[in-house]
mmCIF file of C-alpha atoms in Angstrom:
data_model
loop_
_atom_site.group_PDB
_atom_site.id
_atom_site.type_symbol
_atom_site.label_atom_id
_atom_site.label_comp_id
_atom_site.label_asym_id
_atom_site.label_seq_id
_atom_site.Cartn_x
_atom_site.Cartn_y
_atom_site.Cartn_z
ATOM 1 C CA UNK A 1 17.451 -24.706 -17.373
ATOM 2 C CA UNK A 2 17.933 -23.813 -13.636
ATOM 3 C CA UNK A 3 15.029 -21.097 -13.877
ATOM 4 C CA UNK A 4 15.575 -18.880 -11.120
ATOM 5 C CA UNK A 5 17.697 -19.157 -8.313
ATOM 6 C CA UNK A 6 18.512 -17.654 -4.976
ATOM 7 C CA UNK A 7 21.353 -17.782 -2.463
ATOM 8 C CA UNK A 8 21.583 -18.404 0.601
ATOM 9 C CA UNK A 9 17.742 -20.431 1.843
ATOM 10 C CA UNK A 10 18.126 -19.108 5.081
ATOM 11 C CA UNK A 11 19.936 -15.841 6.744
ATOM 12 C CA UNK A 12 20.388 -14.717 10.118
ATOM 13 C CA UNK A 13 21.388 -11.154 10.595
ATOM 14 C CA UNK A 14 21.733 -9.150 13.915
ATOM 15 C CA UNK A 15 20.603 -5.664 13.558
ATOM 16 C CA UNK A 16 23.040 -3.087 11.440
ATOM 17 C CA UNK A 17 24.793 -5.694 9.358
ATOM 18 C CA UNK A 18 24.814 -5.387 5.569
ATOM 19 C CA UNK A 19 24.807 -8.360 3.350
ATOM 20 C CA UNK A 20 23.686 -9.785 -0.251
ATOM 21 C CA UNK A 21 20.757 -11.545 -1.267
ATOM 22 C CA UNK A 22 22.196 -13.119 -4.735
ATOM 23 C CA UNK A 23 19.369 -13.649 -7.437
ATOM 24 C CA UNK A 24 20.593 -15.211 -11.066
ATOM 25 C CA UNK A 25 18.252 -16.686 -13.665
ATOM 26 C CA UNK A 26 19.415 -18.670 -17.095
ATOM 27 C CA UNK A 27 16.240 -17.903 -19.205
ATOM 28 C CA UNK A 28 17.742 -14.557 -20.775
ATOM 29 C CA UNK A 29 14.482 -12.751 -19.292
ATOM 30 C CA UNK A 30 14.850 -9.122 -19.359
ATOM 31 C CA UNK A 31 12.695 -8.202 -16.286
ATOM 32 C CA UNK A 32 13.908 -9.341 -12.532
ATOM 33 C CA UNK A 33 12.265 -8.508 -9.365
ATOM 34 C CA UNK A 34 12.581 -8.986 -5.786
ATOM 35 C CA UNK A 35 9.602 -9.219 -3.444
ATOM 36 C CA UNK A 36 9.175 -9.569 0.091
ATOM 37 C CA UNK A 37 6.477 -11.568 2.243
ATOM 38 C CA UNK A 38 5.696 -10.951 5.783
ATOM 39 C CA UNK A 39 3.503 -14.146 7.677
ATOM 40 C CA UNK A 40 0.026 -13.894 6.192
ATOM 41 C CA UNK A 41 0.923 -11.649 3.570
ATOM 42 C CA UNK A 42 1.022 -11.421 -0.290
ATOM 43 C CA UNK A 43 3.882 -10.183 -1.743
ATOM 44 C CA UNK A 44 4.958 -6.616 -1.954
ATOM 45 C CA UNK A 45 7.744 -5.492 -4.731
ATOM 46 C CA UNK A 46 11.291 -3.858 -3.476
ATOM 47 C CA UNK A 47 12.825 -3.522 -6.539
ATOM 48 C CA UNK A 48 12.090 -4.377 -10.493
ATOM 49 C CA UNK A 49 13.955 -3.740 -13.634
ATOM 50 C CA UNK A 50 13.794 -4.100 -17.178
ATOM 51 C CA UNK A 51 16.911 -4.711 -18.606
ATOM 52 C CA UNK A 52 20.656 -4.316 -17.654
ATOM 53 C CA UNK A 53 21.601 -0.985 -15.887
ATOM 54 C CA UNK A 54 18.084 -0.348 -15.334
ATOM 55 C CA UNK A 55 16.502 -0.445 -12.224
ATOM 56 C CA UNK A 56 13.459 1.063 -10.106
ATOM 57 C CA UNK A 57 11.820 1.354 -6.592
ATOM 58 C CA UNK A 58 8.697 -0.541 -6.274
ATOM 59 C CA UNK A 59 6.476 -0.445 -3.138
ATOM 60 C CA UNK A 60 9.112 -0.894 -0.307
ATOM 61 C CA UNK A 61 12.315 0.114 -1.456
ATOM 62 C CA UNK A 62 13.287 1.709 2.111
ATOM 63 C CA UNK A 63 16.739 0.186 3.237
ATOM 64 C CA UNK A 64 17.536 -2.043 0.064
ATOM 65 C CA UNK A 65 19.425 -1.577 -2.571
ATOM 66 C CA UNK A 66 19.486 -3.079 -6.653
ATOM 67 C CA UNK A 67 22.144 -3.160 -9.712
ATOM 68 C CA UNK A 68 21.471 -5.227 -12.670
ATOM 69 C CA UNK A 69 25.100 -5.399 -14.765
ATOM 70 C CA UNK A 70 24.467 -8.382 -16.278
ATOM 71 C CA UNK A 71 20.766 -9.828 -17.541
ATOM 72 C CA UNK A 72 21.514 -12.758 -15.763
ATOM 73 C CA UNK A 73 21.917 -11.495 -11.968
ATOM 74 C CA UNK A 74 19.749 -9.112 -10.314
ATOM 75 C CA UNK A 75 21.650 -8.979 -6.246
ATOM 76 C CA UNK A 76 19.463 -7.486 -3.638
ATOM 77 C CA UNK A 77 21.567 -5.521 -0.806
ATOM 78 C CA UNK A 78 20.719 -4.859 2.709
ATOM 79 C CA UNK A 79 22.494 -1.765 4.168
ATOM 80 C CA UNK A 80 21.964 -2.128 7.712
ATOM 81 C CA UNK A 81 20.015 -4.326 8.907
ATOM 82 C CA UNK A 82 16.728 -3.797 10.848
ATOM 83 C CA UNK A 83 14.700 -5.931 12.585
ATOM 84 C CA UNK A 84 11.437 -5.064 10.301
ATOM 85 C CA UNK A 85 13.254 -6.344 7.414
ATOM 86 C CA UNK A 86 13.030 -9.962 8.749
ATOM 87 C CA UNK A 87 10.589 -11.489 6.142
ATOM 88 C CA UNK A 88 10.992 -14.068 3.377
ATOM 89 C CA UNK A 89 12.375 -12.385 -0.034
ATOM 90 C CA UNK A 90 11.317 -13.799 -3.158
ATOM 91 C CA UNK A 91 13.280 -12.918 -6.862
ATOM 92 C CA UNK A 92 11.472 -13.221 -9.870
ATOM 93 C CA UNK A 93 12.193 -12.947 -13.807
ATOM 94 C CA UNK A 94 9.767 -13.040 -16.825
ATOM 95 C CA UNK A 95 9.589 -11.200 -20.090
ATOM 96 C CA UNK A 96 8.841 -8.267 -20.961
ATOM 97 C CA UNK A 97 6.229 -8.321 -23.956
ATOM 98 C CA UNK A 98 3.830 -6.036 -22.782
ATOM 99 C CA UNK A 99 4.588 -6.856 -19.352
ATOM 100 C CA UNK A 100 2.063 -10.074 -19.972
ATOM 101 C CA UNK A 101 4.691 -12.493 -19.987
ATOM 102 C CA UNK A 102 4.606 -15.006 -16.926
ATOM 103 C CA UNK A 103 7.001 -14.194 -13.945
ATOM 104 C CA UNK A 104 9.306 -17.159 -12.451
ATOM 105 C CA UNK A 105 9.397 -17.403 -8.901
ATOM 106 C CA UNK A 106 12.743 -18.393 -7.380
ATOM 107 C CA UNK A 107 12.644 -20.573 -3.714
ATOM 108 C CA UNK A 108 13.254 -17.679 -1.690
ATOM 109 C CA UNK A 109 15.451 -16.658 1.511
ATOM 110 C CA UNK A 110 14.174 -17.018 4.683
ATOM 111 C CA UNK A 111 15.696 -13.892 6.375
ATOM 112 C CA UNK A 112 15.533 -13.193 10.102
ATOM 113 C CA UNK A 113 17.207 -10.076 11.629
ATOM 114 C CA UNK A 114 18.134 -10.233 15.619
ATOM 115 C CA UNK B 1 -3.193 1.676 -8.520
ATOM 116 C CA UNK B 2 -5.938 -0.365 -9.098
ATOM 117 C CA UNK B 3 -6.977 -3.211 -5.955
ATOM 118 C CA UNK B 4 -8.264 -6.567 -5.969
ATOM 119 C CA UNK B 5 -9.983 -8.014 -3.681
ATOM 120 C CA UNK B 6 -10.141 -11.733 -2.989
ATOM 121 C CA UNK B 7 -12.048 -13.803 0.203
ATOM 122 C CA UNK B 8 -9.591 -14.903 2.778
ATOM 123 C CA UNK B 9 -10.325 -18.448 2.607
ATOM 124 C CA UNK B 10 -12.674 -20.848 0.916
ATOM 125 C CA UNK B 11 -12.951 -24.855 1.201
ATOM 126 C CA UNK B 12 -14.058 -27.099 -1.506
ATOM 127 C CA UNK B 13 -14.276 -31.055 -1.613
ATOM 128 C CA UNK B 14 -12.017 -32.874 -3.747
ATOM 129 C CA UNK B 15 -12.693 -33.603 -7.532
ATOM 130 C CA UNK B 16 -15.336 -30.865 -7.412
ATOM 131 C CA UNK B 17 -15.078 -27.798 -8.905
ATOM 132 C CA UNK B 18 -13.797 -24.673 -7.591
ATOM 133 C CA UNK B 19 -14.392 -21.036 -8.144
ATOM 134 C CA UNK B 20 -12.301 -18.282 -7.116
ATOM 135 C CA UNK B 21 -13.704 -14.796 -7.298
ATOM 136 C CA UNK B 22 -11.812 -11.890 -7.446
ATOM 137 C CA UNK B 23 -12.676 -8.263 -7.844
ATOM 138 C CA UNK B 24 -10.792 -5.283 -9.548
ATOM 139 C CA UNK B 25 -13.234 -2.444 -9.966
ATOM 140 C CA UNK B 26 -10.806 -0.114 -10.619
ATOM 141 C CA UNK B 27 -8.986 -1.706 -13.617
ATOM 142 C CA UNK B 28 -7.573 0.347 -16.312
ATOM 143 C CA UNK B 29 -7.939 -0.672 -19.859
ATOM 144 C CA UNK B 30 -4.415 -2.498 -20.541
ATOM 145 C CA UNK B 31 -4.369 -3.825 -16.740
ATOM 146 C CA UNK B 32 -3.974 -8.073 -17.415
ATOM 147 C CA UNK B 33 -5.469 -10.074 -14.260
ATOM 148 C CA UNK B 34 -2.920 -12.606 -13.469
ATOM 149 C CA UNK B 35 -3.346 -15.605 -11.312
ATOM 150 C CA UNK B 36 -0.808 -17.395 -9.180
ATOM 151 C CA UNK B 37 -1.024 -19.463 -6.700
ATOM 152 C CA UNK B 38 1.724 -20.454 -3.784
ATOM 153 C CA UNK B 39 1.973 -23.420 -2.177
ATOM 154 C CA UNK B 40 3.614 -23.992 1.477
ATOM 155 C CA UNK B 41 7.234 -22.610 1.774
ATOM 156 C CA UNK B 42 7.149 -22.264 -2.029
ATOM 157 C CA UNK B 43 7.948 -19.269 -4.447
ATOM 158 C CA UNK B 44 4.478 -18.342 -6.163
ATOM 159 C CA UNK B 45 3.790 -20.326 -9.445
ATOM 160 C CA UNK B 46 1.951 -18.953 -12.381
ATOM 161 C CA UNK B 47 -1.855 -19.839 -13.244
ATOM 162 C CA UNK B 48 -3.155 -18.411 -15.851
ATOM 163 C CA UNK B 49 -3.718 -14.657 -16.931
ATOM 164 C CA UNK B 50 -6.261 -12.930 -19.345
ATOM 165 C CA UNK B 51 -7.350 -9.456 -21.124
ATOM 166 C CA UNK B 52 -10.676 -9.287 -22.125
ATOM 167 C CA UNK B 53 -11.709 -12.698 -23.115
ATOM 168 C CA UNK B 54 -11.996 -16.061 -20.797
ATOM 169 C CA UNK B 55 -8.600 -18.150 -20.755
ATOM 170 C CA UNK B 56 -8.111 -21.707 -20.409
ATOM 171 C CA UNK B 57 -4.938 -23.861 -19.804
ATOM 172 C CA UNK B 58 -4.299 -26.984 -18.654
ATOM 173 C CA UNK B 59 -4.593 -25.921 -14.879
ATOM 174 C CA UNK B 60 -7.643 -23.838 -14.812
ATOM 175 C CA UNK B 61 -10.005 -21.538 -16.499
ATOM 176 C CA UNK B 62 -10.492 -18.003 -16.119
ATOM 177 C CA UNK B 63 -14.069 -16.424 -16.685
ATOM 178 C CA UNK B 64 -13.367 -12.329 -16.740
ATOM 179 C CA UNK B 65 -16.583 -10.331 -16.863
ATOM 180 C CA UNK B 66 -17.652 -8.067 -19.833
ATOM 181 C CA UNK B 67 -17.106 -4.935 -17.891
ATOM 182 C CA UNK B 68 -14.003 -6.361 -16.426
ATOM 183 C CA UNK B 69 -14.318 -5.530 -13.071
ATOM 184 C CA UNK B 70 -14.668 -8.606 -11.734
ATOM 185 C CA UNK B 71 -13.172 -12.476 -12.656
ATOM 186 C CA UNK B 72 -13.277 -15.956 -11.231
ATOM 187 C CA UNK B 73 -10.189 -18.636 -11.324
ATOM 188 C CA UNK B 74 -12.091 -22.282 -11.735
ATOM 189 C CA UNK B 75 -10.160 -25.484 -11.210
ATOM 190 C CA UNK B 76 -12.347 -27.916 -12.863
ATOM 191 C CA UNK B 77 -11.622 -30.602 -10.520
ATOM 192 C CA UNK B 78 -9.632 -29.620 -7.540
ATOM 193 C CA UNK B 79 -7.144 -32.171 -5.774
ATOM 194 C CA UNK B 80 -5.589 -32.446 -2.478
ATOM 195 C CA UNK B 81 -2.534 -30.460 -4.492
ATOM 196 C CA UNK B 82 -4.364 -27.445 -5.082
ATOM 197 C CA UNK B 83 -4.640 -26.722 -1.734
ATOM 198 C CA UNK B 84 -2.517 -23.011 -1.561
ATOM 199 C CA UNK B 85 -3.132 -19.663 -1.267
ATOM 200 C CA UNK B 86 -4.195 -18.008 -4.812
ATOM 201 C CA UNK B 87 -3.992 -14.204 -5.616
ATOM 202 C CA UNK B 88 -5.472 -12.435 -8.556
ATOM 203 C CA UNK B 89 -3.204 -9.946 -9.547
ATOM 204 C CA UNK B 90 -2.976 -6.771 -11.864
ATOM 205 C CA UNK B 91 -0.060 -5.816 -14.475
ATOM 206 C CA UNK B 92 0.157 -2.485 -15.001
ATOM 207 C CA UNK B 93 1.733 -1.726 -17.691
ATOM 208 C CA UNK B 94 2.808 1.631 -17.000
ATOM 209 C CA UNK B 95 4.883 0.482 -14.449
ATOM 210 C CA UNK B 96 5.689 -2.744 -14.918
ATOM 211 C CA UNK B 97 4.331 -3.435 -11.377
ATOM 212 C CA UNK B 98 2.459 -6.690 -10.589
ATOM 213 C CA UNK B 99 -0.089 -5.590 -7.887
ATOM 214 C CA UNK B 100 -0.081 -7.932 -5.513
ATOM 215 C CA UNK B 101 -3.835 -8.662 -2.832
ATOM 216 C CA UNK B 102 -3.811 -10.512 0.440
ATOM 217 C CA UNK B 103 -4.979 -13.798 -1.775
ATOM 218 C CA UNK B 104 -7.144 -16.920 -0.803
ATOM 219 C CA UNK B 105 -6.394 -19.938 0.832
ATOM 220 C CA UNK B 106 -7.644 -22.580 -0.461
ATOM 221 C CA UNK B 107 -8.422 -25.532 1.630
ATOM 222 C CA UNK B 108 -9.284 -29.029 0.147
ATOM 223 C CA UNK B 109 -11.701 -31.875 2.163
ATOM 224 C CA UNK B 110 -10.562 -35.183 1.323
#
């Protein structure tokens, strides 16, 4: 198994542009989640869902958007770009089971907005 | 949403034995305390996690106290590779939110 995995590493963005943060796992986990760390910061959650064509705002969901068509990919979209959103982004998938199960981190994308 | 708060740092010699407090005084009943730890430019990996009753695996040991509000992560004998930054973290379940604290780095002396 892959586990999870996340394209692209590393992103450079100048303020306003959109783009796609792609997030795919191969462990038929039905909960996915994207995070975001700032320098000397835990992580705080965007996005989460639990299962295909469900989806829901976590702490930060301000300027990002989810789908989840398949159980497999989980893509994180950026509308416009801001220069607050540089961070590092960080998707993760685990079961569901009570929500007990342990979460997979993926490598995450080093994103840096101009 | 319940907190937990963790020191910002702590240093321990290696092969000795480390513990990591954490506190969560305002846990709900069916809140789990996870544990993860990240090292440099890596994803966060998963420790160990518990209920009610202490939890051991092959990486570490957690000791949860009887009123819960309150647990310690203890690496029996820590190595130069456990150096990272560890967070104790809450699931709550009627979200399906992991809730995430600032976390301790964890240095190890040679």
């Amino acid at each position: 198994n892959a586990g999870v995995t996340q394209t692209p590493k590393f992103q450079v963005l100048k303020t306003g542009q959109s783009m796609t943060l792609q997030c795919a796992q191969d462990m038929n986990h039905e909960y996915m989640s994207w995070y975001r760390q700032d320098p000397g910061m835990g992580l705080r959650l965007i996005h989460y869902s639990v299962g295909a064509g469900i989806t829901d705002q976590g702490e930060v969901p301000n300027g990002y958007n989810v789908s989840r068509s398949t159980t497999e990919d989980f893509p994180l979209r950026l509308l416009s770009a801001a220069p607050s959103q540089t961070s590092v982004y960080f998707c993760a998938s685990g079961g569901l089971a009570g929500f007990t199960d342990t979460q997979y981190f993926g490598p995450g994308t080093r994103l840096t907005v101009l | 949403d319940a907190k937990t708060t963790q020191p910002n740092s702590m240093e321990s010699n290696e092969e000795e034995p480390v513990h990591l407090p954490c506190n969560h005084s305002t846990i709900s009943g069916t809140d789990y305390i996870h544990w993860y730890r990240q090292l440099p430019s890596q994803g966060p990996e998963y420790v160990i996690h518990g209920l009610t009753s202490n939890v051991n695996n092959r990486m570490a040991s957690l000791a949860i106290a009887e009123d819960r509000k309150s647990s310690t992560l203890i690496l029996h004998r820590a190595t130069l590779r456990d150096a990272a930054v560890y967070y104790c973290i809450l699931s709550a379940l009627s979200n399906y939110q992991l809730i995430w604290g600032a976390g301790t780095k964890l240095i190890i002396k040679p």
